[in-house]
Amino acid sequence: MSDIPANPPPAPPPGPAPNSRTDFRIGEEFGTARRNLPPAGIVLLCIAAVAVILGGFAYFNRAKPQGAGSIDFVNAVEVTGQNSTMVAITLTLRNSGKAPLWIHTLKAQLADAGGKTFDDEAASGVDFARYFQAFPALKENTQPALTPETKLLPGTEQKGTIIVNFPITKDAVDKRKSVTVTIQPYDQPLPVVLTR
């Protein structure tokens, strides 16, 4: 014989339905900002702390020029009949960074006595001999050409000359307000700017 009962016992009959009602308030279920959010003072304090941290991080990690230097000599020779002047700018460039500095572009800007500016890119170093042959006075106080692709190791300095051409007279170059050389390295966001 088997131990399994033939018929399962019947389920108890359901009880009477409850007559009590609960009070349902929709406003309390979802809550209010005052009840669910932290106090405004704490929120403002946290926002100010995050702003100070981000500001400090941005300040101490801002981009800085990798090099420095000076403009040592400016020598100008007027090109007769063309209303332009060739200018040889001799400068010293120092790599003050921790990585090699590779020169990408060299540009010069001259501000005349009236404040008008003139820009030019440096001439190719290959042409220096030709320029010096045509204008011997241009060679005075010059160094070898400073050209793109020049590499300066960290902590080193290099003297060099660039030659530019501005569409003004030699007298205007001599009475200039300033001359600026901008050296843009390959892998740096900020250029090295030298002014005299």
mmCIF file of C-alpha atoms in Angstrom:
data_model
loop_
_atom_site.group_PDB
_atom_site.id
_atom_site.type_symbol
_atom_site.label_atom_id
_atom_site.label_comp_id
_atom_site.label_asym_id
_atom_site.label_seq_id
_atom_site.Cartn_x
_atom_site.Cartn_y
_atom_site.Cartn_z
ATOM 1 C CA MET A 1 0.000 0.000 0.000
ATOM 2 C CA SER A 2 0.949 3.527 -0.557
ATOM 3 C CA ASP A 3 1.330 6.396 1.944
ATOM 4 C CA ILE A 4 -0.188 8.972 -0.442
ATOM 5 C CA PRO A 5 -3.681 10.089 0.517
ATOM 6 C CA ALA A 6 -6.266 9.582 -2.191
ATOM 7 C CA ASN A 7 -7.804 13.050 -2.010
ATOM 8 C CA PRO A 8 -6.037 16.185 -0.791
ATOM 9 C CA PRO A 9 -7.789 18.036 2.025
ATOM 10 C CA PRO A 10 -10.102 20.850 0.865
ATOM 11 C CA ALA A 11 -8.860 24.511 1.043
ATOM 12 C CA PRO A 12 -10.326 26.648 3.813
ATOM 13 C CA PRO A 13 -13.138 28.925 2.650
ATOM 14 C CA PRO A 14 -12.171 32.567 1.984
ATOM 15 C CA GLY A 15 -12.788 34.968 4.802
ATOM 16 C CA PRO A 16 -14.963 38.033 4.664
ATOM 17 C CA ALA A 17 -13.642 41.020 2.664
ATOM 18 C CA PRO A 18 -12.020 43.736 4.810
ATOM 19 C CA ASN A 19 -14.193 46.791 5.293
ATOM 20 C CA SER A 20 -11.427 49.187 6.434
ATOM 21 C CA ARG A 21 -10.222 51.921 4.028
ATOM 22 C CA THR A 22 -6.756 53.412 4.008
ATOM 23 C CA ASP A 23 -6.235 57.139 3.608
ATOM 24 C CA PHE A 24 -4.221 57.690 0.374
ATOM 25 C CA ARG A 25 -2.358 61.004 -0.032
ATOM 26 C CA ILE A 26 -0.554 61.335 -3.393
ATOM 27 C CA GLY A 27 1.492 64.345 -2.248
ATOM 28 C CA GLU A 28 3.217 62.400 0.481
ATOM 29 C CA GLU A 29 4.012 59.463 -1.741
ATOM 30 C CA PHE A 30 6.149 61.502 -4.134
ATOM 31 C CA GLY A 31 7.431 63.887 -1.495
ATOM 32 C CA THR A 32 8.524 67.470 -1.907
ATOM 33 C CA ALA A 33 11.892 69.047 -2.676
ATOM 34 C CA ARG A 34 12.142 70.268 0.898
ATOM 35 C CA ARG A 35 11.626 66.779 2.203
ATOM 36 C CA ASN A 36 13.803 64.827 -0.294
ATOM 37 C CA LEU A 37 16.745 67.174 -1.088
ATOM 38 C CA PRO A 38 19.553 68.256 1.224
ATOM 39 C CA PRO A 39 19.512 71.830 2.525
ATOM 40 C CA ALA A 40 20.466 74.524 -0.015
ATOM 41 C CA GLY A 41 23.456 75.641 2.066
ATOM 42 C CA ILE A 42 25.095 72.207 1.861
ATOM 43 C CA VAL A 43 24.467 71.994 -1.899
ATOM 44 C CA LEU A 44 26.028 75.442 -2.451
ATOM 45 C CA LEU A 45 28.996 74.550 -0.257
ATOM 46 C CA CYS A 46 29.633 71.361 -2.286
ATOM 47 C CA ILE A 47 29.379 73.249 -5.592
ATOM 48 C CA ALA A 48 31.856 75.880 -4.325
ATOM 49 C CA ALA A 49 34.298 73.173 -3.182
ATOM 50 C CA VAL A 50 34.174 71.432 -6.567
ATOM 51 C CA ALA A 51 34.689 74.788 -8.343
ATOM 52 C CA VAL A 52 37.759 75.569 -6.190
ATOM 53 C CA ILE A 53 39.270 72.125 -6.856
ATOM 54 C CA LEU A 54 38.697 72.397 -10.623
ATOM 55 C CA GLY A 55 40.035 75.967 -10.672
ATOM 56 C CA GLY A 56 43.205 74.941 -8.821
ATOM 57 C CA PHE A 57 43.725 71.973 -11.140
ATOM 58 C CA ALA A 58 43.315 74.191 -14.225
ATOM 59 C CA TYR A 59 45.679 76.842 -12.824
ATOM 60 C CA PHE A 60 48.510 74.474 -11.904
ATOM 61 C CA ASN A 61 48.217 72.411 -15.096
ATOM 62 C CA ARG A 62 47.874 75.304 -17.555
ATOM 63 C CA ALA A 63 50.012 75.283 -20.672
ATOM 64 C CA LYS A 64 53.310 77.155 -20.395
ATOM 65 C CA PRO A 65 55.794 77.988 -23.146
ATOM 66 C CA GLN A 66 58.561 75.404 -23.227
ATOM 67 C CA GLY A 67 61.264 77.910 -24.069
ATOM 68 C CA ALA A 68 62.465 81.446 -23.567
ATOM 69 C CA GLY A 69 65.146 83.658 -25.013
ATOM 70 C CA SER A 70 65.992 87.076 -26.339
ATOM 71 C CA ILE A 71 66.420 89.063 -29.515
ATOM 72 C CA ASP A 72 70.081 90.058 -29.608
ATOM 73 C CA PHE A 73 70.477 92.103 -32.807
ATOM 74 C CA VAL A 74 68.224 93.582 -35.473
ATOM 75 C CA ASN A 75 69.934 94.546 -38.706
ATOM 76 C CA ALA A 76 68.025 96.054 -41.655
ATOM 77 C CA VAL A 77 68.947 96.724 -45.293
ATOM 78 C CA GLU A 78 66.600 98.490 -47.709
ATOM 79 C CA VAL A 79 65.947 96.769 -51.033
ATOM 80 C CA THR A 80 66.307 99.574 -53.556
ATOM 81 C CA GLY A 81 63.405 100.217 -55.898
ATOM 82 C CA GLN A 82 61.035 97.768 -54.146
ATOM 83 C CA ASN A 83 59.896 99.793 -51.112
ATOM 84 C CA SER A 84 60.816 96.927 -48.796
ATOM 85 C CA THR A 85 63.453 96.164 -46.225
ATOM 86 C CA MET A 86 65.180 92.885 -45.419
ATOM 87 C CA VAL A 87 65.703 92.417 -41.713
ATOM 88 C CA ALA A 88 68.141 89.981 -40.120
ATOM 89 C CA ILE A 89 67.064 89.161 -36.553
ATOM 90 C CA THR A 90 69.644 87.379 -34.406
ATOM 91 C CA LEU A 91 68.230 85.674 -31.349
ATOM 92 C CA THR A 92 68.992 83.272 -28.530
ATOM 93 C CA LEU A 93 66.532 80.471 -27.805
ATOM 94 C CA ARG A 94 66.635 78.387 -24.585
ATOM 95 C CA ASN A 95 64.731 75.163 -23.966
ATOM 96 C CA SER A 96 63.519 75.461 -20.378
ATOM 97 C CA GLY A 97 61.249 72.413 -20.614
ATOM 98 C CA LYS A 98 61.814 68.762 -19.780
ATOM 99 C CA ALA A 99 61.409 67.490 -23.348
ATOM 100 C CA PRO A 100 63.194 68.324 -26.613
ATOM 101 C CA LEU A 101 61.914 71.422 -28.416
ATOM 102 C CA TRP A 102 61.421 70.948 -32.166
ATOM 103 C CA ILE A 103 60.886 74.182 -34.093
ATOM 104 C CA HIS A 104 57.928 74.018 -36.473
ATOM 105 C CA THR A 105 57.572 77.617 -37.698
ATOM 106 C CA LEU A 106 59.371 80.944 -37.247
ATOM 107 C CA LYS A 107 57.517 84.215 -37.804
ATOM 108 C CA ALA A 108 58.358 87.848 -37.182
ATOM 109 C CA GLN A 109 56.151 90.862 -36.585
ATOM 110 C CA LEU A 110 57.253 94.489 -36.667
ATOM 111 C CA ALA A 111 55.221 97.353 -35.179
ATOM 112 C CA ASP A 112 56.192 100.697 -36.693
ATOM 113 C CA ALA A 113 56.200 104.013 -34.813
ATOM 114 C CA GLY A 114 52.520 104.538 -35.707
ATOM 115 C CA GLY A 115 51.503 101.127 -34.311
ATOM 116 C CA LYS A 116 50.866 99.483 -37.688
ATOM 117 C CA THR A 117 52.059 95.864 -37.753
ATOM 118 C CA PHE A 118 53.753 93.869 -40.507
ATOM 119 C CA ASP A 119 54.159 90.077 -40.483
ATOM 120 C CA ASP A 120 56.417 87.704 -42.372
ATOM 121 C CA GLU A 121 57.633 84.114 -42.129
ATOM 122 C CA ALA A 122 61.355 83.484 -41.851
ATOM 123 C CA ALA A 123 63.199 82.927 -45.127
ATOM 124 C CA SER A 124 64.767 79.571 -45.827
ATOM 125 C CA GLY A 125 68.264 79.131 -44.409
ATOM 126 C CA VAL A 126 69.406 77.906 -47.832
ATOM 127 C CA ASP A 127 68.965 81.451 -49.202
ATOM 128 C CA PHE A 128 71.148 83.184 -46.590
ATOM 129 C CA ALA A 129 74.346 83.060 -48.672
ATOM 130 C CA ARG A 130 72.545 84.629 -51.620
ATOM 131 C CA TYR A 131 71.077 87.410 -49.436
ATOM 132 C CA PHE A 132 74.458 88.112 -47.817
ATOM 133 C CA GLN A 133 76.112 88.283 -51.242
ATOM 134 C CA ALA A 134 73.510 90.767 -52.510
ATOM 135 C CA PHE A 135 73.432 92.773 -49.259
ATOM 136 C CA PRO A 136 76.785 92.473 -47.415
ATOM 137 C CA ALA A 137 75.600 94.888 -44.676
ATOM 138 C CA LEU A 138 72.847 92.399 -43.774
ATOM 139 C CA LYS A 139 75.445 89.904 -42.526
ATOM 140 C CA GLU A 140 76.638 92.143 -39.681
ATOM 141 C CA ASN A 141 76.237 90.493 -36.221
ATOM 142 C CA THR A 142 74.511 87.407 -37.634
ATOM 143 C CA GLN A 143 74.736 83.775 -36.549
ATOM 144 C CA PRO A 144 74.010 80.634 -38.607
ATOM 145 C CA ALA A 145 70.397 80.315 -39.729
ATOM 146 C CA LEU A 146 67.821 79.205 -37.186
ATOM 147 C CA THR A 147 65.493 77.013 -39.225
ATOM 148 C CA PRO A 148 62.415 74.855 -38.802
ATOM 149 C CA GLU A 149 63.213 71.292 -37.733
ATOM 150 C CA THR A 150 65.924 72.562 -35.371
ATOM 151 C CA LYS A 151 65.968 70.462 -32.185
ATOM 152 C CA LEU A 152 66.952 71.826 -28.775
ATOM 153 C CA LEU A 153 67.505 69.334 -25.988
ATOM 154 C CA PRO A 154 66.246 70.226 -22.485
ATOM 155 C CA GLY A 155 68.409 72.829 -20.774
ATOM 156 C CA THR A 156 70.284 73.861 -23.941
ATOM 157 C CA GLU A 157 70.298 77.110 -25.873
ATOM 158 C CA GLN A 158 70.868 77.981 -29.501
ATOM 159 C CA LYS A 159 71.814 81.238 -31.150
ATOM 160 C CA GLY A 160 70.635 81.809 -34.681
ATOM 161 C CA THR A 161 69.438 84.335 -37.228
ATOM 162 C CA ILE A 162 66.252 84.610 -39.225
ATOM 163 C CA ILE A 163 65.727 86.885 -42.220
ATOM 164 C CA VAL A 164 62.358 88.466 -42.959
ATOM 165 C CA ASN A 165 61.130 91.095 -45.424
ATOM 166 C CA PHE A 166 58.776 93.942 -44.525
ATOM 167 C CA PRO A 167 57.117 96.312 -47.039
ATOM 168 C CA ILE A 168 58.398 99.484 -45.337
ATOM 169 C CA THR A 169 61.492 101.663 -45.547
ATOM 170 C CA LYS A 170 64.680 101.114 -43.544
ATOM 171 C CA ASP A 171 64.000 104.375 -41.713
ATOM 172 C CA ALA A 172 60.630 102.994 -40.532
ATOM 173 C CA VAL A 173 62.365 99.803 -39.372
ATOM 174 C CA ASP A 174 64.965 101.833 -37.452
ATOM 175 C CA LYS A 175 62.201 103.891 -35.763
ATOM 176 C CA ARG A 176 60.061 100.837 -34.977
ATOM 177 C CA LYS A 177 58.099 100.468 -31.772
ATOM 178 C CA SER A 178 58.882 96.754 -31.428
ATOM 179 C CA VAL A 179 59.908 93.586 -33.216
ATOM 180 C CA THR A 180 58.538 90.192 -32.155
ATOM 181 C CA VAL A 181 59.656 86.707 -33.155
ATOM 182 C CA THR A 182 57.166 83.858 -32.635
ATOM 183 C CA ILE A 183 58.588 80.326 -32.547
ATOM 184 C CA GLN A 184 55.967 77.573 -32.688
ATOM 185 C CA PRO A 185 57.221 74.134 -31.562
ATOM 186 C CA TYR A 186 55.713 70.980 -33.044
ATOM 187 C CA ASP A 187 54.244 69.403 -29.928
ATOM 188 C CA GLN A 188 53.464 72.438 -27.755
ATOM 189 C CA PRO A 189 50.200 74.405 -27.658
ATOM 190 C CA LEU A 190 51.884 77.718 -26.812
ATOM 191 C CA PRO A 191 54.558 79.384 -28.929
ATOM 192 C CA VAL A 192 57.752 80.952 -27.625
ATOM 193 C CA VAL A 193 57.419 84.708 -28.127
ATOM 194 C CA LEU A 194 60.490 86.971 -28.047
ATOM 195 C CA THR A 195 60.046 90.755 -28.164
ATOM 196 C CA ARG A 196 62.442 93.667 -28.368
#
